[in-house]
Short mmCIF file of N, CA and C in Angstrom, two decimals:
data_model
loop_
_atom_site.label_atom_id
_atom_site.label_comp_id
_atom_site.label_asym_id
_atom_site.label_seq_id
_atom_site.Cartn_x
_atom_site.Cartn_y
_atom_site.Cartn_z
N MET J 15 -47.54 13.18 -19.14
CA MET J 15 -46.38 13.26 -18.31
C MET J 15 -45.91 11.88 -17.85
N SER J 16 -46.71 10.84 -18.01
CA SER J 16 -46.29 9.52 -17.57
C SER J 16 -45.52 8.82 -18.67
N SER J 17 -44.59 8.02 -18.26
CA SER J 17 -43.75 7.28 -19.20
C SER J 17 -44.31 5.88 -19.38
N THR J 18 -44.17 5.35 -20.58
CA THR J 18 -44.66 4.00 -20.84
C THR J 18 -43.60 2.95 -20.54
N GLN J 19 -42.37 3.39 -20.31
CA GLN J 19 -41.31 2.44 -20.00
C GLN J 19 -41.33 2.10 -18.51
N ASP J 20 -41.08 0.84 -18.22
CA ASP J 20 -40.94 0.41 -16.82
C ASP J 20 -39.55 0.78 -16.33
N PRO J 21 -39.42 1.12 -15.05
CA PRO J 21 -38.09 1.42 -14.52
C PRO J 21 -37.19 0.18 -14.55
N ASP J 22 -35.90 0.40 -14.71
CA ASP J 22 -34.93 -0.69 -14.77
C ASP J 22 -34.28 -0.87 -13.41
N PHE J 23 -34.57 -2.01 -12.77
CA PHE J 23 -34.00 -2.31 -11.46
C PHE J 23 -32.95 -3.41 -11.54
N SER J 24 -32.47 -3.71 -12.74
CA SER J 24 -31.54 -4.82 -12.91
C SER J 24 -30.15 -4.52 -12.37
N SER J 25 -29.79 -3.26 -12.21
CA SER J 25 -28.47 -2.95 -11.67
C SER J 25 -28.60 -1.96 -10.52
N THR J 26 -27.68 -2.10 -9.58
CA THR J 26 -27.66 -1.20 -8.43
C THR J 26 -26.22 -0.77 -8.20
N SER J 27 -26.01 0.08 -7.24
CA SER J 27 -24.64 0.49 -6.94
C SER J 27 -23.88 -0.68 -6.31
N ALA J 28 -22.57 -0.61 -6.34
CA ALA J 28 -21.73 -1.69 -5.83
C ALA J 28 -21.91 -1.91 -4.33
N ASP J 29 -22.27 -0.88 -3.57
CA ASP J 29 -22.41 -1.00 -2.13
C ASP J 29 -23.82 -1.35 -1.67
N ALA J 30 -24.70 -1.68 -2.60
CA ALA J 30 -26.11 -1.85 -2.28
C ALA J 30 -26.37 -2.89 -1.19
N SER J 31 -25.74 -4.02 -1.24
CA SER J 31 -26.06 -5.07 -0.26
C SER J 31 -24.84 -5.52 0.53
N LEU J 32 -23.84 -4.68 0.64
CA LEU J 32 -22.63 -5.06 1.38
C LEU J 32 -22.74 -4.76 2.87
N THR J 33 -23.67 -3.87 3.25
CA THR J 33 -23.85 -3.50 4.65
C THR J 33 -25.33 -3.39 4.98
N THR J 34 -25.61 -3.39 6.28
CA THR J 34 -26.97 -3.15 6.75
C THR J 34 -26.92 -2.07 7.83
N PRO J 35 -27.90 -1.17 7.86
CA PRO J 35 -27.93 -0.15 8.90
C PRO J 35 -28.42 -0.73 10.23
N THR J 36 -27.75 -0.34 11.33
CA THR J 36 -28.08 -0.84 12.65
C THR J 36 -27.85 0.27 13.68
N GLN J 37 -28.67 0.31 14.70
CA GLN J 37 -28.49 1.31 15.75
C GLN J 37 -27.25 0.96 16.56
N ALA J 38 -26.41 1.94 16.82
CA ALA J 38 -25.13 1.73 17.50
C ALA J 38 -25.30 1.07 18.86
N SER J 39 -26.32 1.43 19.60
CA SER J 39 -26.51 0.90 20.95
C SER J 39 -26.84 -0.59 20.95
N SER J 40 -27.27 -1.15 19.82
CA SER J 40 -27.63 -2.57 19.78
C SER J 40 -26.43 -3.48 19.50
N LEU J 41 -25.27 -2.90 19.18
CA LEU J 41 -24.09 -3.70 18.90
C LEU J 41 -23.37 -4.08 20.20
N ALA J 42 -22.70 -5.22 20.17
CA ALA J 42 -21.98 -5.71 21.36
C ALA J 42 -20.60 -6.21 20.95
N LYS J 43 -19.79 -6.51 21.93
CA LYS J 43 -18.47 -7.07 21.69
C LYS J 43 -18.64 -8.35 20.87
N GLY J 44 -17.82 -8.49 19.82
CA GLY J 44 -17.91 -9.66 18.95
C GLY J 44 -18.73 -9.42 17.69
N ASP J 45 -19.57 -8.37 17.70
CA ASP J 45 -20.34 -8.02 16.50
C ASP J 45 -19.44 -7.33 15.50
N HIS J 46 -19.94 -7.16 14.29
CA HIS J 46 -19.19 -6.48 13.24
C HIS J 46 -19.71 -5.06 13.05
N ILE J 47 -18.81 -4.17 12.61
CA ILE J 47 -19.16 -2.78 12.36
C ILE J 47 -18.24 -2.26 11.26
N LEU J 48 -18.71 -1.28 10.52
CA LEU J 48 -17.91 -0.64 9.48
C LEU J 48 -17.34 0.65 10.05
N ILE J 49 -16.01 0.73 10.16
CA ILE J 49 -15.34 1.94 10.66
C ILE J 49 -14.35 2.37 9.59
N GLN J 50 -14.46 3.61 9.14
CA GLN J 50 -13.59 4.17 8.11
C GLN J 50 -13.54 3.26 6.88
N ASN J 51 -14.71 2.77 6.47
CA ASN J 51 -14.87 1.87 5.31
C ASN J 51 -14.12 0.56 5.47
N GLN J 52 -13.82 0.16 6.70
CA GLN J 52 -13.17 -1.11 6.98
C GLN J 52 -14.13 -2.01 7.75
N PRO J 53 -14.39 -3.22 7.27
CA PRO J 53 -15.21 -4.15 8.05
C PRO J 53 -14.40 -4.61 9.26
N CYS J 54 -14.97 -4.45 10.45
CA CYS J 54 -14.24 -4.72 11.69
C CYS J 54 -15.07 -5.58 12.63
N LYS J 55 -14.36 -6.25 13.55
CA LYS J 55 -14.99 -6.99 14.63
C LYS J 55 -14.75 -6.20 15.92
N ILE J 56 -15.82 -5.92 16.65
CA ILE J 56 -15.74 -5.12 17.87
C ILE J 56 -15.03 -5.91 18.97
N VAL J 57 -13.97 -5.31 19.54
CA VAL J 57 -13.25 -5.96 20.65
C VAL J 57 -13.58 -5.30 21.98
N SER J 58 -14.06 -4.05 21.95
CA SER J 58 -14.54 -3.43 23.18
C SER J 58 -15.53 -2.32 22.84
N LYS J 59 -16.45 -2.13 23.78
CA LYS J 59 -17.49 -1.11 23.62
C LYS J 59 -17.70 -0.46 24.98
N ALA J 60 -17.66 0.88 25.00
CA ALA J 60 -17.90 1.61 26.24
C ALA J 60 -18.99 2.65 25.99
N THR J 61 -19.91 2.78 26.92
CA THR J 61 -21.00 3.74 26.80
C THR J 61 -20.85 4.80 27.88
N SER J 62 -20.87 6.07 27.47
CA SER J 62 -20.79 7.16 28.44
C SER J 62 -22.21 7.60 28.82
N ALA J 63 -22.34 8.13 30.00
CA ALA J 63 -23.64 8.62 30.46
C ALA J 63 -23.99 9.91 29.71
N PRO J 64 -25.26 10.16 29.48
CA PRO J 64 -25.63 11.39 28.79
C PRO J 64 -25.28 12.61 29.64
N GLY J 65 -24.83 13.66 28.96
CA GLY J 65 -24.50 14.90 29.65
C GLY J 65 -25.74 15.74 29.88
N LYS J 66 -25.54 16.94 30.40
CA LYS J 66 -26.65 17.83 30.73
C LYS J 66 -27.49 18.16 29.49
N HIS J 67 -26.82 18.40 28.37
CA HIS J 67 -27.54 18.75 27.15
C HIS J 67 -27.27 17.77 26.01
N GLY J 68 -26.62 16.67 26.30
CA GLY J 68 -26.23 15.77 25.23
C GLY J 68 -26.83 14.40 25.36
N HIS J 69 -26.40 13.55 24.48
CA HIS J 69 -26.86 12.17 24.45
C HIS J 69 -25.73 11.25 24.89
N ALA J 70 -26.09 10.02 25.24
CA ALA J 70 -25.09 9.02 25.57
C ALA J 70 -24.25 8.74 24.33
N LYS J 71 -22.96 8.55 24.53
CA LYS J 71 -22.06 8.26 23.42
C LYS J 71 -21.48 6.86 23.61
N ILE J 72 -21.19 6.22 22.48
CA ILE J 72 -20.60 4.89 22.51
C ILE J 72 -19.23 4.96 21.85
N SER J 73 -18.26 4.35 22.50
CA SER J 73 -16.91 4.27 21.96
C SER J 73 -16.64 2.81 21.56
N PHE J 74 -16.31 2.61 20.28
CA PHE J 74 -16.00 1.27 19.78
C PHE J 74 -14.51 1.16 19.51
N VAL J 75 -13.92 0.03 19.90
CA VAL J 75 -12.57 -0.34 19.49
C VAL J 75 -12.76 -1.65 18.73
N ALA J 76 -12.23 -1.70 17.50
CA ALA J 76 -12.47 -2.87 16.66
C ALA J 76 -11.22 -3.20 15.85
N LEU J 77 -11.12 -4.46 15.45
CA LEU J 77 -10.02 -4.91 14.60
C LEU J 77 -10.56 -5.20 13.20
N SER J 78 -9.84 -4.73 12.19
CA SER J 78 -10.24 -4.95 10.81
C SER J 78 -10.23 -6.44 10.49
N LEU J 79 -11.26 -6.91 9.79
CA LEU J 79 -11.30 -8.30 9.36
C LEU J 79 -10.32 -8.56 8.22
N LEU J 80 -9.93 -7.49 7.51
CA LEU J 80 -9.08 -7.64 6.34
C LEU J 80 -7.59 -7.54 6.64
N ASN J 81 -7.20 -6.67 7.59
CA ASN J 81 -5.77 -6.48 7.83
C ASN J 81 -5.39 -6.47 9.32
N SER J 82 -6.32 -6.76 10.21
CA SER J 82 -6.11 -6.83 11.67
C SER J 82 -5.66 -5.52 12.30
N LYS J 83 -5.80 -4.39 11.60
CA LYS J 83 -5.47 -3.10 12.21
C LYS J 83 -6.57 -2.68 13.17
N LYS J 84 -6.18 -1.89 14.17
CA LYS J 84 -7.12 -1.42 15.19
C LYS J 84 -7.77 -0.12 14.73
N TYR J 85 -9.08 -0.05 14.86
CA TYR J 85 -9.85 1.15 14.51
C TYR J 85 -10.73 1.53 15.68
N THR J 86 -10.94 2.84 15.86
CA THR J 86 -11.83 3.32 16.92
C THR J 86 -12.87 4.27 16.33
N ASP J 87 -14.01 4.34 16.99
CA ASP J 87 -15.07 5.24 16.55
C ASP J 87 -15.90 5.61 17.77
N ILE J 88 -16.35 6.85 17.80
CA ILE J 88 -17.25 7.34 18.86
C ILE J 88 -18.47 7.93 18.17
N CYS J 89 -19.64 7.52 18.62
CA CYS J 89 -20.87 8.05 18.02
C CYS J 89 -21.98 8.07 19.07
N PRO J 90 -23.03 8.88 18.84
CA PRO J 90 -24.17 8.87 19.76
C PRO J 90 -24.82 7.48 19.78
N ALA J 91 -25.36 7.09 20.92
CA ALA J 91 -25.95 5.76 21.06
C ALA J 91 -27.12 5.55 20.11
N HIS J 92 -27.83 6.61 19.76
CA HIS J 92 -28.99 6.47 18.88
C HIS J 92 -28.61 6.54 17.40
N HIS J 93 -27.34 6.74 17.11
CA HIS J 93 -26.84 6.88 15.74
C HIS J 93 -26.97 5.55 14.98
N ILE J 94 -27.25 5.65 13.69
CA ILE J 94 -27.31 4.46 12.83
C ILE J 94 -25.93 4.25 12.22
N VAL J 95 -25.36 3.06 12.44
CA VAL J 95 -24.05 2.71 11.88
C VAL J 95 -24.24 1.60 10.85
N GLN J 96 -23.25 1.43 10.00
CA GLN J 96 -23.30 0.38 8.99
C GLN J 96 -22.61 -0.87 9.52
N VAL J 97 -23.26 -2.01 9.33
CA VAL J 97 -22.72 -3.30 9.74
C VAL J 97 -22.47 -4.11 8.46
N PRO J 98 -21.23 -4.55 8.25
CA PRO J 98 -20.95 -5.31 7.04
C PRO J 98 -21.60 -6.69 7.09
N ILE J 99 -22.03 -7.16 5.93
CA ILE J 99 -22.54 -8.52 5.84
C ILE J 99 -21.34 -9.44 5.71
N VAL J 100 -21.22 -10.38 6.63
CA VAL J 100 -20.05 -11.26 6.69
C VAL J 100 -20.51 -12.71 6.52
N THR J 101 -19.87 -13.42 5.59
CA THR J 101 -20.14 -14.84 5.42
C THR J 101 -18.96 -15.62 5.97
N ARG J 102 -19.24 -16.82 6.45
CA ARG J 102 -18.21 -17.68 7.05
C ARG J 102 -18.32 -19.05 6.42
N LYS J 103 -17.20 -19.57 5.89
CA LYS J 103 -17.23 -20.87 5.24
C LYS J 103 -15.95 -21.63 5.57
N GLU J 104 -16.08 -22.95 5.75
CA GLU J 104 -14.93 -23.79 6.05
C GLU J 104 -14.51 -24.57 4.81
N TYR J 105 -13.19 -24.65 4.62
CA TYR J 105 -12.62 -25.37 3.49
C TYR J 105 -11.52 -26.30 3.98
N LEU J 106 -11.30 -27.38 3.24
CA LEU J 106 -10.20 -28.30 3.48
C LEU J 106 -9.02 -27.86 2.63
N ILE J 107 -7.83 -27.78 3.23
CA ILE J 107 -6.64 -27.38 2.46
C ILE J 107 -6.14 -28.58 1.67
N ILE J 108 -5.96 -28.36 0.35
CA ILE J 108 -5.39 -29.38 -0.53
C ILE J 108 -3.88 -29.16 -0.63
N ASP J 109 -3.49 -27.88 -0.75
CA ASP J 109 -2.08 -27.55 -0.94
C ASP J 109 -1.85 -26.08 -0.57
N ILE J 110 -0.60 -25.75 -0.32
CA ILE J 110 -0.18 -24.36 -0.15
C ILE J 110 0.91 -24.12 -1.19
N THR J 111 0.68 -23.17 -2.11
CA THR J 111 1.63 -22.92 -3.19
C THR J 111 2.87 -22.22 -2.67
N THR J 112 3.92 -22.22 -3.48
CA THR J 112 5.17 -21.54 -3.10
C THR J 112 4.96 -20.03 -3.02
N GLU J 113 3.93 -19.51 -3.71
CA GLU J 113 3.62 -18.08 -3.65
C GLU J 113 2.80 -17.71 -2.41
N GLY J 114 2.39 -18.72 -1.62
CA GLY J 114 1.66 -18.46 -0.40
C GLY J 114 0.15 -18.49 -0.53
N PHE J 115 -0.37 -19.02 -1.64
CA PHE J 115 -1.81 -19.12 -1.81
C PHE J 115 -2.28 -20.51 -1.39
N LEU J 116 -3.47 -20.57 -0.83
CA LEU J 116 -4.07 -21.82 -0.40
C LEU J 116 -4.88 -22.43 -1.54
N SER J 117 -4.76 -23.72 -1.72
CA SER J 117 -5.63 -24.45 -2.64
C SER J 117 -6.65 -25.15 -1.76
N LEU J 118 -7.91 -24.76 -1.89
CA LEU J 118 -8.96 -25.19 -0.95
C LEU J 118 -10.02 -26.02 -1.62
N PHE J 119 -10.58 -26.96 -0.87
CA PHE J 119 -11.62 -27.87 -1.34
C PHE J 119 -12.88 -27.61 -0.52
N ASP J 120 -13.99 -27.40 -1.22
CA ASP J 120 -15.29 -27.19 -0.59
C ASP J 120 -16.04 -28.52 -0.60
N ILE J 121 -16.28 -29.11 0.55
CA ILE J 121 -16.94 -30.42 0.59
C ILE J 121 -18.39 -30.35 0.11
N HIS J 122 -18.98 -29.14 0.11
CA HIS J 122 -20.35 -28.99 -0.35
C HIS J 122 -20.44 -28.76 -1.86
N ASN J 123 -19.32 -28.44 -2.48
CA ASN J 123 -19.27 -28.21 -3.93
C ASN J 123 -17.96 -28.81 -4.45
N PRO J 124 -17.86 -30.15 -4.53
CA PRO J 124 -16.59 -30.81 -4.81
C PRO J 124 -16.03 -30.59 -6.21
N GLU J 125 -16.81 -30.04 -7.13
CA GLU J 125 -16.32 -29.81 -8.49
C GLU J 125 -15.38 -28.61 -8.58
N ILE J 126 -15.42 -27.76 -7.58
CA ILE J 126 -14.68 -26.50 -7.66
C ILE J 126 -13.64 -26.42 -6.54
N THR J 127 -12.42 -26.02 -6.91
CA THR J 127 -11.42 -25.71 -5.89
C THR J 127 -11.23 -24.21 -5.86
N LYS J 128 -10.82 -23.71 -4.73
CA LYS J 128 -10.62 -22.28 -4.54
C LYS J 128 -9.13 -22.03 -4.38
N ASP J 129 -8.56 -21.16 -5.23
CA ASP J 129 -7.12 -20.93 -5.24
C ASP J 129 -6.72 -19.48 -5.06
N ASP J 130 -7.63 -18.63 -4.59
CA ASP J 130 -7.35 -17.19 -4.53
C ASP J 130 -7.23 -16.62 -3.12
N ILE J 131 -7.10 -17.48 -2.12
CA ILE J 131 -6.97 -17.02 -0.74
C ILE J 131 -5.49 -17.11 -0.33
N ARG J 132 -4.94 -16.00 0.11
CA ARG J 132 -3.54 -15.97 0.52
C ARG J 132 -3.42 -16.43 1.98
N ALA J 133 -2.41 -17.25 2.24
CA ALA J 133 -2.14 -17.69 3.61
C ALA J 133 -1.60 -16.51 4.41
N PRO J 134 -1.99 -16.39 5.68
CA PRO J 134 -1.44 -15.31 6.50
C PRO J 134 0.04 -15.53 6.76
N GLY J 135 0.75 -14.45 7.01
CA GLY J 135 2.19 -14.52 7.27
C GLY J 135 2.51 -15.16 8.60
N LEU J 136 3.75 -15.58 8.74
CA LEU J 136 4.19 -16.24 9.98
C LEU J 136 4.26 -15.28 11.16
N GLU J 137 4.15 -13.97 10.91
CA GLU J 137 4.16 -13.01 12.01
C GLU J 137 2.84 -13.00 12.77
N THR J 138 1.81 -13.66 12.21
CA THR J 138 0.51 -13.73 12.89
C THR J 138 0.36 -15.07 13.59
N GLU J 139 -0.46 -15.09 14.62
CA GLU J 139 -0.73 -16.32 15.36
C GLU J 139 -1.38 -17.37 14.46
N VAL J 140 -2.33 -16.92 13.61
CA VAL J 140 -3.01 -17.84 12.70
C VAL J 140 -2.03 -18.41 11.68
N GLY J 141 -1.11 -17.58 11.18
CA GLY J 141 -0.11 -18.04 10.23
C GLY J 141 0.82 -19.08 10.83
N GLN J 142 1.23 -18.87 12.08
CA GLN J 142 2.10 -19.83 12.76
C GLN J 142 1.39 -21.16 12.98
N ARG J 143 0.11 -21.08 13.39
CA ARG J 143 -0.68 -22.30 13.60
C ARG J 143 -0.88 -23.05 12.30
N LEU J 144 -1.18 -22.33 11.21
CA LEU J 144 -1.35 -22.95 9.90
C LEU J 144 -0.07 -23.67 9.49
N SER J 145 1.07 -23.01 9.64
CA SER J 145 2.35 -23.60 9.26
C SER J 145 2.61 -24.89 10.03
N LYS J 146 2.36 -24.86 11.33
CA LYS J 146 2.60 -26.02 12.19
C LYS J 146 1.67 -27.18 11.82
N LEU J 147 0.37 -26.90 11.65
CA LEU J 147 -0.58 -27.96 11.31
C LEU J 147 -0.34 -28.52 9.92
N TRP J 148 0.01 -27.64 8.96
CA TRP J 148 0.25 -28.11 7.59
C TRP J 148 1.50 -28.99 7.54
N GLU J 149 2.54 -28.60 8.25
CA GLU J 149 3.76 -29.41 8.30
C GLU J 149 3.47 -30.78 8.90
N LYS J 150 2.68 -30.81 9.96
CA LYS J 150 2.31 -32.07 10.61
C LYS J 150 1.49 -32.95 9.66
N ALA J 151 0.55 -32.35 8.92
CA ALA J 151 -0.32 -33.11 8.02
C ALA J 151 0.44 -33.65 6.82
N THR J 152 1.40 -32.88 6.30
CA THR J 152 2.13 -33.32 5.11
C THR J 152 3.25 -34.31 5.43
N GLU J 153 3.62 -34.43 6.69
CA GLU J 153 4.65 -35.39 7.09
C GLU J 153 4.03 -36.71 7.54
N GLY J 154 2.87 -37.04 6.98
CA GLY J 154 2.25 -38.32 7.30
C GLY J 154 1.42 -38.28 8.56
N GLY J 155 1.00 -37.10 8.94
CA GLY J 155 0.16 -36.97 10.14
C GLY J 155 -1.19 -37.62 9.94
N ASP J 156 -1.96 -37.69 11.00
CA ASP J 156 -3.25 -38.36 10.93
C ASP J 156 -4.42 -37.39 10.85
N GLY J 157 -4.18 -36.17 10.43
CA GLY J 157 -5.28 -35.20 10.39
C GLY J 157 -5.28 -34.34 9.15
N ASP J 158 -6.43 -33.77 8.87
CA ASP J 158 -6.59 -32.80 7.80
C ASP J 158 -6.48 -31.41 8.39
N VAL J 159 -6.24 -30.43 7.53
CA VAL J 159 -6.18 -29.04 7.98
C VAL J 159 -7.33 -28.29 7.32
N TRP J 160 -8.14 -27.65 8.14
CA TRP J 160 -9.29 -26.89 7.69
C TRP J 160 -9.05 -25.41 7.96
N VAL J 161 -9.57 -24.56 7.10
CA VAL J 161 -9.48 -23.12 7.33
C VAL J 161 -10.88 -22.52 7.30
N VAL J 162 -11.04 -21.44 8.02
CA VAL J 162 -12.27 -20.66 8.02
C VAL J 162 -12.00 -19.41 7.19
N VAL J 163 -12.84 -19.20 6.18
CA VAL J 163 -12.70 -18.04 5.29
C VAL J 163 -13.89 -17.12 5.52
N LEU J 164 -13.57 -15.85 5.82
CA LEU J 164 -14.62 -14.84 5.97
C LEU J 164 -14.71 -14.04 4.67
N GLY J 165 -15.93 -13.81 4.23
CA GLY J 165 -16.17 -12.99 3.05
C GLY J 165 -16.95 -11.76 3.45
N THR J 166 -16.45 -10.59 3.06
CA THR J 166 -17.13 -9.34 3.36
C THR J 166 -16.67 -8.24 2.42
N MET J 167 -17.55 -7.37 2.06
CA MET J 167 -17.23 -6.20 1.24
C MET J 167 -16.51 -6.59 -0.06
N GLY J 168 -16.86 -7.74 -0.63
CA GLY J 168 -16.28 -8.19 -1.88
C GLY J 168 -14.90 -8.80 -1.75
N THR J 169 -14.44 -9.08 -0.53
CA THR J 169 -13.11 -9.64 -0.29
C THR J 169 -13.24 -10.86 0.62
N GLU J 170 -12.37 -11.85 0.39
CA GLU J 170 -12.34 -13.02 1.26
C GLU J 170 -10.95 -13.13 1.89
N VAL J 171 -10.92 -13.47 3.17
CA VAL J 171 -9.66 -13.64 3.89
C VAL J 171 -9.76 -14.86 4.80
N MET J 172 -8.61 -15.50 5.03
CA MET J 172 -8.55 -16.61 5.96
C MET J 172 -8.59 -16.05 7.38
N ASP J 173 -9.46 -16.60 8.20
CA ASP J 173 -9.64 -16.08 9.56
C ASP J 173 -9.12 -17.02 10.62
N ALA J 174 -9.24 -18.33 10.39
CA ALA J 174 -8.84 -19.29 11.42
C ALA J 174 -8.43 -20.59 10.75
N VAL J 175 -7.74 -21.41 11.52
CA VAL J 175 -7.31 -22.72 11.04
C VAL J 175 -7.58 -23.73 12.13
N LYS J 176 -7.95 -24.95 11.72
CA LYS J 176 -8.20 -26.00 12.71
C LYS J 176 -7.84 -27.35 12.13
N GLU J 177 -7.60 -28.27 13.01
CA GLU J 177 -7.20 -29.62 12.62
C GLU J 177 -8.42 -30.52 12.63
N GLY J 178 -8.51 -31.37 11.63
CA GLY J 178 -9.60 -32.34 11.57
C GLY J 178 -9.02 -33.73 11.43
N VAL J 179 -9.78 -34.73 11.80
CA VAL J 179 -9.32 -36.11 11.74
C VAL J 179 -9.74 -36.71 10.41
N LYS J 180 -8.83 -37.44 9.76
CA LYS J 180 -9.15 -38.12 8.50
C LYS J 180 -10.17 -39.21 8.79
N GLU J 181 -11.10 -39.35 7.86
CA GLU J 181 -12.16 -40.37 8.04
C GLU J 181 -11.81 -41.64 7.34
#
């Protein structure tokens, strides 16, 4: 009844390492959580007292990391929720294309440029700040423009922008 072949562990499902299970009560404001398959950052958390026959419940309000939409979830405090694995990396902007994509330089890997991150629209605070800093830098300003890129669930998005001084 035993097989002589070794099991094949070379492939797994696509969602295998995109999230980690965590108890809902251990999460706090500013942490990440997966709500309706959207990686989100918690902006508020409220805990209700346990009822006569029930458990304490936690209400989460969170903003999607991918599209900034608001999501809510209520679950028992002892419930296991999924937390997305989020990476954070800073890049120097080389250029912004007419199509709205950022050309980015990684100082830790100078051989490769990144050209697949879309700049946020001007309707967002980050987009307005990016536009202002980029205009200042390209008009002979004395600073570089850096962006923070978050990677999660197989997608990367620009999260923040900051000004740096040329060396």
